[in-house]
Short mmCIF file of C-alpha atoms in Angstrom, two decimals:
data_model
loop_
_atom_site.label_atom_id
_atom_site.label_comp_id
_atom_site.label_asym_id
_atom_site.label_seq_id
_atom_site.Cartn_x
_atom_site.Cartn_y
_atom_site.Cartn_z
CA MET A 4 -95.98 92.41 -64.32
CA LEU A 5 -98.48 91.58 -62.14
CA TRP A 6 -98.88 88.12 -60.56
CA HIS A 7 -102.85 86.66 -61.04
CA GLU A 8 -102.60 84.75 -57.78
CA ASP A 9 -102.26 87.89 -56.04
CA MET A 10 -105.28 89.92 -57.27
CA THR A 11 -108.59 90.08 -55.27
CA GLU A 12 -111.93 91.18 -56.45
CA ILE A 13 -113.42 93.90 -53.83
CA ASP A 14 -116.35 96.15 -54.67
CA GLY A 15 -116.73 94.85 -58.21
CA LEU A 16 -113.42 95.76 -58.94
CA ILE A 17 -109.85 93.41 -59.88
CA ARG A 18 -107.28 94.58 -57.81
CA TYR A 19 -103.36 94.33 -57.01
CA ARG A 20 -102.42 95.56 -53.54
CA GLN A 21 -99.04 95.30 -52.28
CA ASP A 22 -96.39 96.55 -49.27
CA TRP A 23 -93.59 96.67 -51.10
CA ARG A 24 -91.37 98.36 -49.09
CA ALA A 25 -91.04 95.24 -46.68
CA VAL A 26 -90.85 93.19 -50.05
CA ILE A 27 -87.80 95.24 -51.10
CA ALA A 28 -86.17 95.03 -47.58
CA GLU A 29 -86.47 91.11 -47.72
CA LEU A 30 -85.19 90.96 -51.13
CA GLU A 31 -82.19 93.22 -50.27
CA ALA A 32 -80.85 90.45 -47.91
CA THR A 33 -81.16 87.24 -50.45
CA ARG A 34 -81.50 88.66 -54.10
CA PRO A 35 -80.31 92.23 -54.46
CA MET A 36 -80.82 92.40 -58.13
CA THR A 37 -84.01 91.37 -57.96
CA ALA A 38 -84.31 94.08 -55.17
CA LYS A 39 -82.63 96.51 -57.15
CA ARG A 40 -85.40 95.88 -59.85
CA ALA A 41 -88.40 96.15 -57.44
CA ASP A 42 -87.11 99.62 -56.07
CA ASN A 43 -86.84 100.87 -59.35
CA PHE A 44 -90.63 99.52 -59.92
CA LEU A 45 -91.89 101.84 -56.96
CA LYS A 46 -89.78 104.73 -57.97
CA HIS A 47 -92.14 104.70 -60.99
CA VAL A 48 -95.15 103.83 -59.01
CA SER A 49 -94.23 106.85 -56.77
CA ASN A 50 -94.22 109.42 -59.66
CA LEU A 51 -97.85 108.94 -60.67
CA LYS A 52 -100.50 110.06 -59.29
CA VAL A 53 -103.51 108.46 -58.12
CA GLY A 54 -105.95 107.88 -60.68
CA SER A 55 -102.98 107.72 -63.59
CA LEU A 56 -103.74 104.91 -66.30
CA VAL A 57 -101.50 102.14 -67.08
CA ARG A 58 -101.19 99.10 -69.20
CA VAL A 59 -100.78 95.68 -67.20
CA GLY A 60 -99.03 92.40 -68.07
CA ILE A 61 -100.57 89.40 -66.09
CA VAL A 62 -98.53 86.36 -65.36
CA GLU A 63 -99.01 82.92 -63.62
CA GLY A 64 -96.07 80.52 -62.52
CA SER A 65 -94.53 79.71 -59.84
CA ARG A 66 -93.57 82.33 -57.83
CA ALA A 67 -90.65 82.67 -55.41
CA LYS A 68 -90.73 84.13 -51.90
CA SER A 69 -88.61 86.81 -51.15
CA SER A 70 -86.74 84.65 -48.97
CA ASP A 71 -85.92 82.14 -51.57
CA ASP A 72 -82.70 81.91 -53.52
CA GLU A 73 -84.26 81.06 -56.97
CA SER A 74 -85.93 83.76 -58.87
CA SER A 75 -89.84 82.86 -59.73
CA ARG A 76 -90.56 81.35 -63.06
CA VAL A 77 -93.20 82.42 -65.38
CA ALA A 78 -95.47 80.19 -67.13
CA LYS A 79 -98.00 81.92 -68.66
CA ARG A 80 -97.89 85.71 -69.41
CA MET A 81 -100.68 88.13 -71.41
CA LEU A 82 -101.39 92.30 -71.84
CA ASP A 83 -104.50 92.43 -70.43
CA PRO A 84 -106.56 94.44 -72.83
CA GLU A 85 -108.57 96.63 -70.37
CA PHE A 86 -106.96 99.62 -68.94
CA TRP A 87 -105.96 99.77 -65.03
CA HIS A 88 -105.28 102.60 -62.92
CA LEU A 89 -103.51 103.48 -59.73
CA SER A 90 -106.57 103.59 -56.97
CA TYR A 91 -104.23 103.84 -54.09
CA TRP A 92 -100.50 104.85 -52.85
CA ASP A 93 -99.39 105.36 -49.41
CA PRO A 94 -95.55 107.10 -49.80
CA ILE A 95 -95.45 106.29 -45.87
CA THR A 96 -95.42 102.53 -46.10
CA SER A 97 -94.73 102.25 -50.02
CA THR A 98 -98.22 100.44 -50.40
CA TYR A 99 -99.91 100.61 -53.38
CA GLU A 100 -103.08 99.45 -55.23
CA PHE A 101 -103.64 99.02 -58.69
CA ALA A 102 -107.29 98.25 -59.99
CA ARG A 103 -108.97 97.34 -63.45
CA GLY A 104 -110.75 99.40 -65.29
CA LEU A 105 -110.81 103.29 -65.60
CA PRO A 106 -111.28 105.49 -62.38
CA SER A 107 -114.52 106.86 -61.48
CA LYS A 108 -112.91 109.97 -61.40
CA ILE A 109 -109.95 110.40 -64.03
CA THR A 110 -108.54 113.58 -63.24
CA PRO A 111 -108.30 115.67 -59.60
CA GLU A 112 -109.44 118.54 -60.51
CA GLY A 113 -113.04 117.78 -58.65
CA SER A 114 -114.94 118.49 -61.74
CA PRO A 115 -117.99 115.92 -62.63
CA SER A 116 -116.55 112.91 -64.06
CA GLN A 117 -118.02 109.14 -65.51
CA SER A 118 -116.66 105.71 -65.20
CA GLU A 119 -115.71 104.19 -68.51
CA SER A 120 -118.46 102.08 -68.40
CA GLU A 121 -120.76 104.80 -68.17
CA VAL A 122 -119.20 106.69 -70.53
CA LEU A 123 -119.11 103.89 -73.32
CA SER A 124 -122.68 102.82 -72.11
CA GLY A 125 -125.21 103.26 -75.36
CA LEU A 126 -122.35 103.30 -77.56
CA THR A 127 -121.90 100.80 -80.55
CA LYS A 128 -119.42 98.38 -80.20
CA ALA A 129 -117.31 100.20 -82.93
CA ASP A 130 -117.80 103.76 -81.26
CA ALA A 131 -116.45 102.22 -77.89
CA LEU A 132 -113.51 100.71 -79.64
CA GLU A 133 -112.59 103.28 -81.33
CA ILE A 134 -112.49 105.63 -78.03
CA HIS A 135 -110.24 102.68 -76.69
CA GLN A 136 -107.89 102.97 -79.70
CA ASP A 137 -107.95 107.01 -78.98
CA ILE A 138 -106.99 106.64 -75.40
CA GLU A 139 -104.49 104.06 -76.14
CA SER A 140 -102.90 106.59 -78.81
CA VAL A 141 -102.32 108.76 -75.57
CA LEU A 142 -100.71 106.65 -73.17
CA VAL A 143 -97.59 105.89 -76.10
CA GLN A 144 -97.19 109.57 -76.29
CA ASP A 145 -94.14 110.76 -74.96
CA ILE A 146 -95.59 113.33 -72.76
CA THR A 147 -96.27 113.94 -69.46
CA VAL A 148 -98.55 111.79 -67.22
CA THR A 149 -100.86 114.90 -66.20
CA GLU A 150 -100.87 115.74 -70.06
CA LYS A 151 -102.26 112.19 -70.66
CA GLN A 152 -104.75 112.36 -68.22
CA ARG A 153 -105.97 115.67 -69.42
CA LEU A 154 -106.16 114.49 -72.75
CA ILE A 155 -108.05 110.91 -71.89
CA SER A 156 -110.48 112.97 -69.81
CA ALA A 157 -111.07 115.53 -72.86
CA ARG A 158 -111.74 112.19 -75.24
CA LEU A 159 -114.48 110.87 -72.67
CA GLY A 160 -115.83 114.56 -72.38
CA GLN A 161 -114.74 114.63 -68.95
CA GLY A 162 -112.40 116.54 -66.61
CA LYS A 163 -111.02 119.97 -67.16
CA PHE A 164 -111.94 119.97 -70.64
CA ARG A 165 -115.63 119.51 -70.03
CA SER A 166 -115.59 121.74 -66.79
CA GLU A 167 -114.45 124.91 -69.14
CA VAL A 168 -116.83 123.74 -71.57
CA LEU A 169 -119.40 124.13 -69.47
CA GLU A 170 -118.41 127.36 -67.97
CA ARG A 171 -118.15 128.85 -71.10
CA TRP A 172 -122.09 128.10 -71.78
CA HIS A 173 -123.19 128.81 -68.16
CA ARG A 174 -123.09 125.35 -67.37
CA SER A 175 -126.07 124.18 -69.28
CA CYS A 176 -126.86 123.01 -72.92
CA ALA A 177 -125.85 125.37 -75.53
CA VAL A 178 -129.16 124.85 -77.15
CA THR A 179 -131.94 123.60 -74.73
CA GLY A 180 -130.26 125.65 -72.00
CA SER A 181 -131.00 122.73 -69.82
CA THR A 182 -128.97 122.46 -66.62
CA THR A 183 -129.25 118.98 -65.80
CA LEU A 184 -125.68 118.32 -66.18
CA ASP A 185 -125.91 114.59 -66.03
CA VAL A 186 -127.39 114.18 -69.41
CA ILE A 187 -125.10 117.10 -71.13
CA ARG A 188 -122.30 115.81 -72.79
CA ALA A 189 -118.81 117.91 -73.55
CA SER A 190 -118.73 117.10 -77.48
CA HIS A 191 -115.96 118.04 -79.83
CA SER A 192 -116.40 120.25 -82.85
CA LYS A 193 -113.63 119.39 -84.46
CA PRO A 194 -113.33 115.40 -84.15
CA TRP A 195 -110.49 114.31 -82.03
CA ARG A 196 -108.71 112.41 -84.16
CA SER A 197 -108.84 115.03 -86.35
CA CYS A 198 -107.04 117.29 -83.41
CA THR A 199 -103.98 118.11 -82.57
CA ASN A 200 -103.08 117.97 -78.76
CA GLU A 201 -103.70 121.59 -78.28
CA GLU A 202 -106.99 121.39 -79.88
CA ARG A 203 -108.08 118.58 -78.05
CA LEU A 204 -108.02 120.38 -74.93
CA ASP A 205 -109.24 123.43 -76.18
CA PRO A 206 -112.61 124.46 -75.12
CA SER A 207 -113.54 126.46 -78.13
CA ASN A 208 -113.43 123.06 -79.57
CA GLY A 209 -116.37 122.10 -77.40
CA LEU A 210 -120.03 122.41 -77.47
CA PRO A 211 -122.09 121.15 -74.19
CA LEU A 212 -125.45 119.21 -75.69
CA VAL A 213 -127.93 117.23 -74.15
CA ALA A 214 -127.42 113.34 -75.09
CA THR A 215 -130.01 113.43 -78.14
CA LEU A 216 -128.29 116.58 -80.04
CA ASP A 217 -124.74 115.27 -79.05
CA ALA A 218 -125.75 111.85 -80.58
CA LEU A 219 -127.04 114.19 -83.66
CA PHE A 220 -123.78 116.43 -83.87
CA ASP A 221 -121.44 113.53 -83.61
CA ALA A 222 -123.13 111.64 -86.46
CA GLY A 223 -123.09 114.87 -88.79
CA LEU A 224 -127.19 115.42 -89.11
CA ILE A 225 -127.07 118.70 -87.41
CA THR A 226 -124.59 121.70 -87.31
CA PHE A 227 -124.70 125.15 -86.63
CA ASN A 228 -123.81 128.33 -88.65
CA ASP A 229 -121.97 131.48 -87.76
CA ASN A 230 -125.34 133.02 -86.26
CA GLY A 231 -125.80 129.75 -84.13
CA ASP A 232 -128.77 128.53 -86.19
CA LEU A 233 -129.22 124.74 -86.16
CA LEU A 234 -128.71 123.30 -89.51
CA VAL A 235 -130.41 119.80 -90.22
CA SER A 236 -129.06 117.27 -92.33
CA PRO A 237 -131.37 116.05 -95.48
CA ARG A 238 -130.37 112.67 -94.09
CA LEU A 239 -131.91 113.07 -90.82
CA GLN A 240 -135.87 111.83 -91.84
CA ASP A 241 -136.70 111.02 -87.88
CA ASP A 242 -139.90 113.25 -87.91
CA THR A 243 -140.21 112.71 -84.24
CA LEU A 244 -137.03 114.70 -83.59
CA LYS A 245 -138.35 118.31 -82.97
CA VAL A 246 -134.88 120.20 -83.84
CA ASP A 247 -136.28 122.96 -86.81
CA GLY A 248 -135.86 126.25 -85.52
CA LEU A 249 -133.37 125.38 -82.72
CA LYS A 250 -130.32 127.67 -82.50
CA LEU A 251 -127.75 128.50 -79.91
CA VAL A 252 -128.15 130.50 -76.54
CA ARG A 253 -125.48 133.03 -77.49
CA ALA A 254 -123.57 133.98 -79.70
CA LEU A 255 -120.29 132.35 -81.19
CA THR A 256 -116.61 133.59 -80.16
CA ALA A 257 -114.33 133.94 -83.47
CA SER A 258 -112.49 130.63 -82.18
CA GLU A 259 -115.73 128.94 -81.80
CA ARG A 260 -116.73 129.66 -85.43
CA ILE A 261 -113.48 128.21 -86.60
CA PHE A 262 -114.39 124.68 -85.13
CA LEU A 263 -117.51 125.02 -86.15
CA ASP A 264 -116.61 125.75 -89.74
CA TYR A 265 -114.64 122.47 -89.87
CA HIS A 266 -117.74 120.50 -88.55
CA ARG A 267 -120.03 122.02 -91.44
CA ARG A 268 -117.46 121.19 -93.83
CA GLU A 269 -116.14 117.88 -92.96
CA ILE A 270 -118.60 116.30 -90.61
CA TYR A 271 -121.87 117.59 -91.57
CA LYS A 272 -123.86 115.82 -93.97
CA SER A 273 -125.72 118.15 -96.03
#
C-alpha cells in the first residue's frame, strides 16, 4: 500500500520515493511491530529488479509519523488499475522509487523497447484491454520475477523475444526485407492466449513484420504456407493493400512451420 499524499509527478510520471532505512530506524524505537512489517516490505523490494512490474494499492487517511505512538488510520483504499514498476533502488541507503505505468524498457537485456502507451497506441480499446488482461494473468503466476518480465516483454513484442525473432530474420521484416526496426513488430504465429509459457517465449513462434502486414496477420487476413508464400483471405477486400505475390524472404524451419500451421488452421480466415 502506498500513501497518496507522498506521491509526486515528475517528468509526466506519478512517482513514490522513500528512504526506507531511515524510516525503519525511527520505527524501531517507537513501534517495533510496524518496523518489522516495514523491514519485510523492504526485503521484498530488494528482491525486485529495476523495471519489475507491481500492482499497487493506494491509501488515504491520517498517516502517523514514525515518532508517533499510534498507528496510521486509513480512510480510503483502492487497487490502482494501472501497473507500476520499480524505477529506482539504492541498496546502500534503501531508497526506492515506484513509478506509475510500464517502464520504457521492460527488460535489462538492452534490446529495443517501447513504453506501454507506444505499444498500445493505434489498438482498439478491446485489443488494449486484452493485452492488459494477459499481463495481469502473468503477474499472478507462481514463477520468478525474471520469467514474468520475459513473458510480459514477449506479449508486448519486446525484450529478448523480439530480439531473438529479429536475429532469426537478419534483423529485418520477414516479407519486405525492411530494416527500419521502429516499424517492425514481432508477432506471434500461435496467439498468446493459446500458448504455453514456453511457446510464448519461443522465437520460432514469431514473425517480424512491418506494421501493416503485422495487423493483417494478427487479424487472420493473411497467412503463409509451408513454402513461404503469402496467402490472402477472401475477406480482405481492400484493393489498396498490394499484398498478392509476396512471400517470406527465406525458407521456414521445421519449428516455424508448426506454428504457422496453427495460424493457418485456427486464425486465418479462409
